[in-house]
CSV table of C-alpha atoms in Angstrom, one decimal:
chain,number,residue,atom,x,y,z
A,28,MET,CA,-25.9,8.2,8.0
A,29,TRP,CA,-23.7,4.9,6.8
A,30,LEU,CA,-20.7,5.0,9.1
A,31,TRP,CA,-17.9,3.4,7.6
A,32,GLY,CA,-15.2,0.9,10.4
A,33,VAL,CA,-12.4,-1.2,10.3
A,34,VAL,CA,-12.9,-4.6,11.3
A,35,CYS,CA,-10.3,-7.3,11.9
A,36,LEU,CA,-10.4,-10.8,10.4
A,37,THR,CA,-8.8,-13.7,11.4
A,38,ALA,CA,-9.2,-17.6,10.3
A,39,SER,CA,-6.9,-20.7,10.4
A,40,LEU,CA,-5.7,-22.4,7.3
A,41,THR,CA,-6.8,-26.3,6.8
A,42,THR,CA,-4.7,-28.0,4.2
A,43,THR,CA,-6.7,-30.8,2.5
A,44,GLY,CA,-4.6,-31.6,-0.5
A,45,ALA,CA,-1.9,-30.4,-2.4
A,46,ALA,CA,-4.0,-27.9,-4.1
A,47,GLN,CA,-7.0,-27.5,-2.2
A,48,SER,CA,-7.3,-25.6,0.9
A,49,ASN,CA,-10.5,-24.0,2.8
A,50,VAL,CA,-9.8,-21.1,4.6
A,51,GLU,CA,-12.5,-20.8,8.2
A,52,LEU,CA,-12.9,-17.4,9.8
A,53,VAL,CA,-13.4,-17.8,13.3
A,54,GLU,CA,-14.0,-14.2,14.3
A,55,VAL,CA,-14.7,-10.3,13.0
A,56,ARG,CA,-14.3,-8.0,15.5
A,57,LYS,CA,-14.8,-3.9,14.8
A,58,ILE,CA,-11.4,-2.4,16.1
A,59,TRP,CA,-12.2,1.7,15.0
A,60,ASP,CA,-15.2,3.8,13.7
A,61,ARG,CA,-14.6,7.2,15.0
A,62,ALA,CA,-15.1,8.9,11.5
A,63,PRO,CA,-17.5,8.7,9.7
A,64,HIS,CA,-15.8,6.6,6.9
A,65,ASN,CA,-12.4,4.2,7.9
A,66,ALA,CA,-11.8,2.3,5.2
A,67,PHE,CA,-8.2,1.3,3.0
A,68,THR,CA,-6.3,-1.0,5.9
A,69,ASP,CA,-2.3,-2.0,6.0
A,70,LEU,CA,-1.2,-4.1,9.6
A,71,LEU,CA,2.2,-5.0,10.8
A,72,ARG,CA,3.6,-6.1,14.0
A,73,PHE,CA,6.5,-3.8,14.8
A,74,LYS,CA,8.5,-3.4,17.9
A,75,ASP,CA,5.6,-6.3,20.3
A,76,LYS,CA,2.5,-4.0,18.9
A,77,TRP,CA,0.2,-4.6,16.2
A,78,PHE,CA,0.3,-1.2,13.9
A,79,CYS,CA,-3.0,-0.2,11.6
A,80,VAL,CA,-2.8,2.1,9.1
A,81,PHE,CA,-6.2,3.2,6.9
A,82,ARG,CA,-8.0,5.9,5.5
A,83,GLU,CA,-9.9,8.9,7.9
A,84,GLY,CA,-12.6,11.2,5.5
A,85,MET,CA,-16.3,12.2,4.9
A,86,ALA,CA,-16.6,9.4,2.3
A,87,HIS,CA,-15.2,7.1,0.1
A,88,VAL,CA,-14.2,9.7,-2.5
A,89,SER,CA,-13.6,13.0,0.0
A,90,PRO,CA,-11.4,16.4,-0.3
A,91,ASP,CA,-10.9,15.4,3.6
A,92,GLY,CA,-8.6,12.5,3.8
A,93,ALA,CA,-6.5,12.1,6.4
A,94,LEU,CA,-4.2,8.7,7.7
A,95,ARG,CA,-5.1,7.8,10.7
A,96,VAL,CA,-2.8,5.2,12.9
A,97,ILE,CA,-3.5,3.0,15.1
A,98,ALA,CA,-1.6,0.2,18.3
A,99,SER,CA,-2.6,-2.4,20.2
A,100,GLU,CA,-0.8,-5.1,21.6
A,101,ASP,CA,-3.1,-7.7,21.9
A,102,GLY,CA,-5.2,-6.9,18.7
A,103,LYS,CA,-8.2,-6.1,21.6
A,104,THR,CA,-7.6,-2.7,22.8
A,105,TRP,CA,-6.2,0.1,20.5
A,106,THR,CA,-5.7,3.6,20.6
A,107,SER,CA,-5.3,6.0,17.8
A,108,ALA,CA,-0.8,7.0,17.9
A,109,ALA,CA,-1.2,9.0,15.2
A,110,LEU,CA,-3.3,10.8,12.6
A,111,LEU,CA,-1.0,12.2,9.1
A,112,ILE,CA,-3.5,15.2,7.3
A,113,HIS,CA,-1.8,17.6,4.3
A,114,SER,CA,-3.6,21.3,3.9
A,115,GLN,CA,-3.3,20.7,0.0
A,116,ALA,CA,-4.7,17.0,-0.7
A,117,ASP,CA,-7.0,14.2,0.5
A,118,LEU,CA,-4.9,11.5,1.7
A,119,ARG,CA,-5.3,7.7,0.2
A,120,ASP,CA,-4.3,4.6,1.1
A,121,ALA,CA,-1.6,3.7,3.2
A,122,LYS,CA,1.0,1.7,3.6
A,123,ILE,CA,3.0,0.9,6.7
A,124,THR,CA,6.4,-1.0,5.9
A,125,VAL,CA,9.2,-1.4,8.4
A,126,THR,CA,12.6,0.0,6.8
A,127,PRO,CA,16.6,-2.1,7.3
A,128,ASP,CA,17.0,0.9,10.5
A,129,ASN,CA,15.0,-0.5,12.2
A,130,ARG,CA,11.7,2.7,11.5
A,131,LEU,CA,8.1,2.5,10.8
A,132,MET,CA,7.7,4.2,6.7
A,133,LEU,CA,4.2,5.1,5.8
A,134,SER,CA,3.4,5.4,2.2
A,135,GLY,CA,0.2,7.0,0.9
A,136,ALA,CA,-0.7,8.9,-2.0
A,137,GLY,CA,-2.4,12.9,-1.9
A,138,ALA,CA,-5.0,13.4,-4.4
A,139,LEU,CA,-3.8,17.2,-4.4
A,140,HIS,CA,-6.5,19.6,-4.0
A,141,PRO,CA,-7.8,22.0,-7.2
A,142,PRO,CA,-5.3,25.0,-8.7
A,143,ALA,CA,-2.7,22.3,-8.7
A,144,GLU,CA,0.6,21.6,-11.1
A,145,PHE,CA,0.0,17.8,-11.2
A,146,LYS,CA,-3.4,15.2,-9.8
A,147,HIS,CA,-1.4,13.1,-7.2
A,148,GLN,CA,2.0,13.1,-5.3
A,149,SER,CA,3.1,9.7,-3.2
A,150,LEU,CA,4.5,10.5,-0.3
A,151,ALA,CA,6.1,8.5,2.9
A,152,TRP,CA,6.3,10.0,6.3
A,153,PHE,CA,9.0,7.8,9.7
A,154,SER,CA,8.4,7.2,12.5
A,155,LYS,CA,11.0,5.4,15.3
A,156,GLU,CA,7.6,4.6,17.7
A,157,GLY,CA,4.4,4.9,15.7
A,158,ARG,CA,3.7,7.9,17.5
A,159,GLU,CA,6.0,11.1,16.4
A,160,TRP,CA,6.0,11.3,12.4
A,161,THR,CA,7.9,13.6,10.5
A,162,ALA,CA,7.2,16.0,7.8
A,163,PRO,CA,6.2,14.3,4.5
A,164,VAL,CA,9.1,13.6,1.5
A,165,ARG,CA,7.2,13.4,-1.4
A,166,ILE,CA,8.6,9.8,-3.5
A,167,GLY,CA,8.1,9.0,-7.2
A,168,ASP,CA,7.1,10.9,-10.3
A,169,PRO,CA,3.6,13.4,-10.0
A,170,ASN,CA,1.0,11.4,-11.1
A,171,MET,CA,2.1,8.3,-10.1
A,172,TRP,CA,0.9,6.6,-8.1
A,173,LEU,CA,3.3,4.2,-6.1
A,174,TRP,CA,0.8,1.9,-4.1
A,175,ARG,CA,3.2,-0.2,-1.7
A,176,VAL,CA,6.7,-0.3,-0.4
A,177,THR,CA,8.6,-3.4,-0.3
A,178,TRP,CA,12.0,-3.7,1.0
A,179,HIS,CA,14.2,-6.8,0.2
A,180,ASN,CA,17.9,-6.6,0.6
A,181,GLY,CA,18.3,-3.1,1.9
A,182,THR,CA,17.0,-2.1,-1.1
A,183,ALA,CA,13.0,-0.2,-2.2
A,184,TYR,CA,11.0,-1.9,-4.1
A,185,GLY,CA,7.3,0.1,-5.3
A,186,ILE,CA,5.8,0.2,-8.5
A,187,GLY,CA,3.7,3.2,-9.5
A,188,TYR,CA,0.7,3.8,-11.7
A,189,ASP,CA,-0.1,6.3,-14.3
A,190,THR,CA,-3.2,8.4,-12.9
A,191,ALA,CA,-2.5,11.0,-15.8
A,192,GLY,CA,-4.1,8.9,-18.7
A,193,GLU,CA,-1.2,6.8,-20.3
A,194,LYS,CA,-2.4,3.9,-18.5
A,195,PHE,CA,1.3,2.2,-17.2
A,196,ILE,CA,3.2,1.3,-14.1
A,197,ARG,CA,6.9,2.3,-13.4
A,198,LEU,CA,9.0,0.3,-11.3
A,199,TYR,CA,11.1,2.2,-8.5
A,200,THR,CA,13.9,1.2,-5.9
A,201,SER,CA,14.8,3.1,-3.2
A,202,LYS,CA,18.5,2.7,-0.6
A,203,ASP,CA,16.6,5.0,1.7
A,204,GLY,CA,13.6,5.3,1.1
A,205,ARG,CA,13.5,9.3,0.4
A,206,ARG,CA,14.8,9.5,-3.1
A,207,PHE,CA,13.0,6.6,-5.4
A,208,ASP,CA,14.5,6.1,-9.3
A,209,ALA,CA,13.0,4.4,-12.2
A,210,LEU,CA,14.3,1.2,-12.8
A,211,VAL,CA,11.7,-0.1,-15.0
A,212,PRO,CA,10.4,3.3,-16.3
A,213,ASN,CA,7.6,0.6,-18.0
A,214,LEU,CA,7.2,-2.3,-16.6
A,215,PHE,CA,2.9,-3.0,-17.6
A,216,ASP,CA,0.8,-0.8,-20.2
A,217,GLN,CA,-1.6,-3.6,-20.7
A,218,GLY,CA,-5.1,-3.3,-19.8
A,219,GLN,CA,-5.2,-0.3,-17.5
A,220,PRO,CA,-2.7,-1.6,-14.6
A,221,ASN,CA,-2.5,-0.2,-11.6
A,222,GLU,CA,-2.7,-1.8,-7.9
A,223,THR,CA,0.2,-3.9,-7.4
A,224,SER,CA,1.9,-6.4,-4.4
A,225,ILE,CA,5.6,-7.4,-4.6
A,226,ILE,CA,6.9,-10.2,-2.6
A,227,PHE,CA,10.6,-11.8,-2.5
A,228,GLN,CA,10.8,-15.6,-2.3
A,229,PRO,CA,14.1,-16.1,-0.6
A,230,ASP,CA,16.0,-17.3,-4.3
A,231,ASP,CA,15.4,-13.4,-4.7
A,232,THR,CA,12.7,-14.5,-7.0
A,233,ALA,CA,9.9,-11.3,-7.4
A,234,LEU,CA,6.5,-12.3,-7.7
A,235,CYS,CA,3.9,-9.2,-8.5
A,236,LEU,CA,0.6,-9.5,-8.2
A,237,LEU,CA,-1.2,-7.3,-10.5
A,238,ARG,CA,-4.6,-5.7,-11.1
A,239,CYS,CA,-5.6,-4.1,-14.7
A,240,ASP,CA,-9.1,-2.3,-15.3
A,241,GLY,CA,-8.7,-2.3,-19.1
A,242,ASN,CA,-10.8,-5.2,-21.3
A,243,PRO,CA,-11.2,-8.4,-19.1
A,244,GLY,CA,-9.3,-6.8,-16.4
A,245,THR,CA,-7.7,-10.2,-15.5
A,246,GLY,CA,-5.0,-9.8,-12.6
A,247,LYS,CA,-1.3,-10.1,-13.9
A,248,LEU,CA,1.3,-11.8,-12.0
A,249,GLY,CA,4.5,-10.8,-12.5
A,250,SER,CA,7.8,-12.6,-12.4
A,251,ALA,CA,12.0,-11.7,-11.9
A,252,ARG,CA,15.1,-12.5,-11.2
A,253,PRO,CA,18.2,-10.2,-10.4
A,254,PRO,CA,18.6,-7.2,-10.7
A,255,TYR,CA,15.0,-7.2,-11.3
A,256,SER,CA,14.7,-5.0,-15.1
A,257,SER,CA,13.6,-7.9,-17.2
A,258,TRP,CA,9.7,-9.1,-16.2
A,259,ARG,CA,7.6,-11.8,-17.4
A,260,TRP,CA,3.6,-11.8,-16.3
A,261,LYS,CA,0.8,-14.1,-16.9
A,262,ASP,CA,-3.4,-13.5,-16.9
A,263,LEU,CA,-4.5,-15.5,-13.7
A,264,GLY,CA,-7.6,-15.0,-15.8
A,265,VAL,CA,-9.6,-13.7,-12.6
A,266,LYS,CA,-10.5,-10.2,-11.6
């Protein structure tokens, strides 16, 4: 039997020129292997602790997925803080962030067990310290896999990708992390777009790295200025 574990990678970055940098891997450490399959991680620092979240299950694709939260003060010794389960769904792709009112917000997607009205529903949980979590809250529309939530200037931004066959992504915003409204209903619809990550620059420019799985299946970089309703996209030429 294969046993998949969560590992922590430490790297150092050395700049050798204006357009070139070398990354040196200095340490690899396994931090968790309690389930047969442990994968799809996210990591942040909150109240002097590291929090790592990920999916646990019997396999990469299995109906029993749960979201594990582990914590560490030094990055070396890790303990379980919580295990979030859902009786009606395989929980996948845990992401964690901090809300403006200084709470942890954990989000993920539920692959609903049949029979169900739809295939997927994105969910969110909230915690003040990482151990006690609220009941799940539905975020975004059904069959829109909301990949990651990023807060900027008191507003949450997240991009969901369609899982019902139409193959497009949608930009959502929220003021409370619970109700997400579509800011751009169809943000991009070429090349089977799906997973995303948004960052905001000091001048409030938003940058979005987008994965595409179609032909040619190369990544895209999107950029937008406030109010983030109009985006420009560049093909990165790499997958």
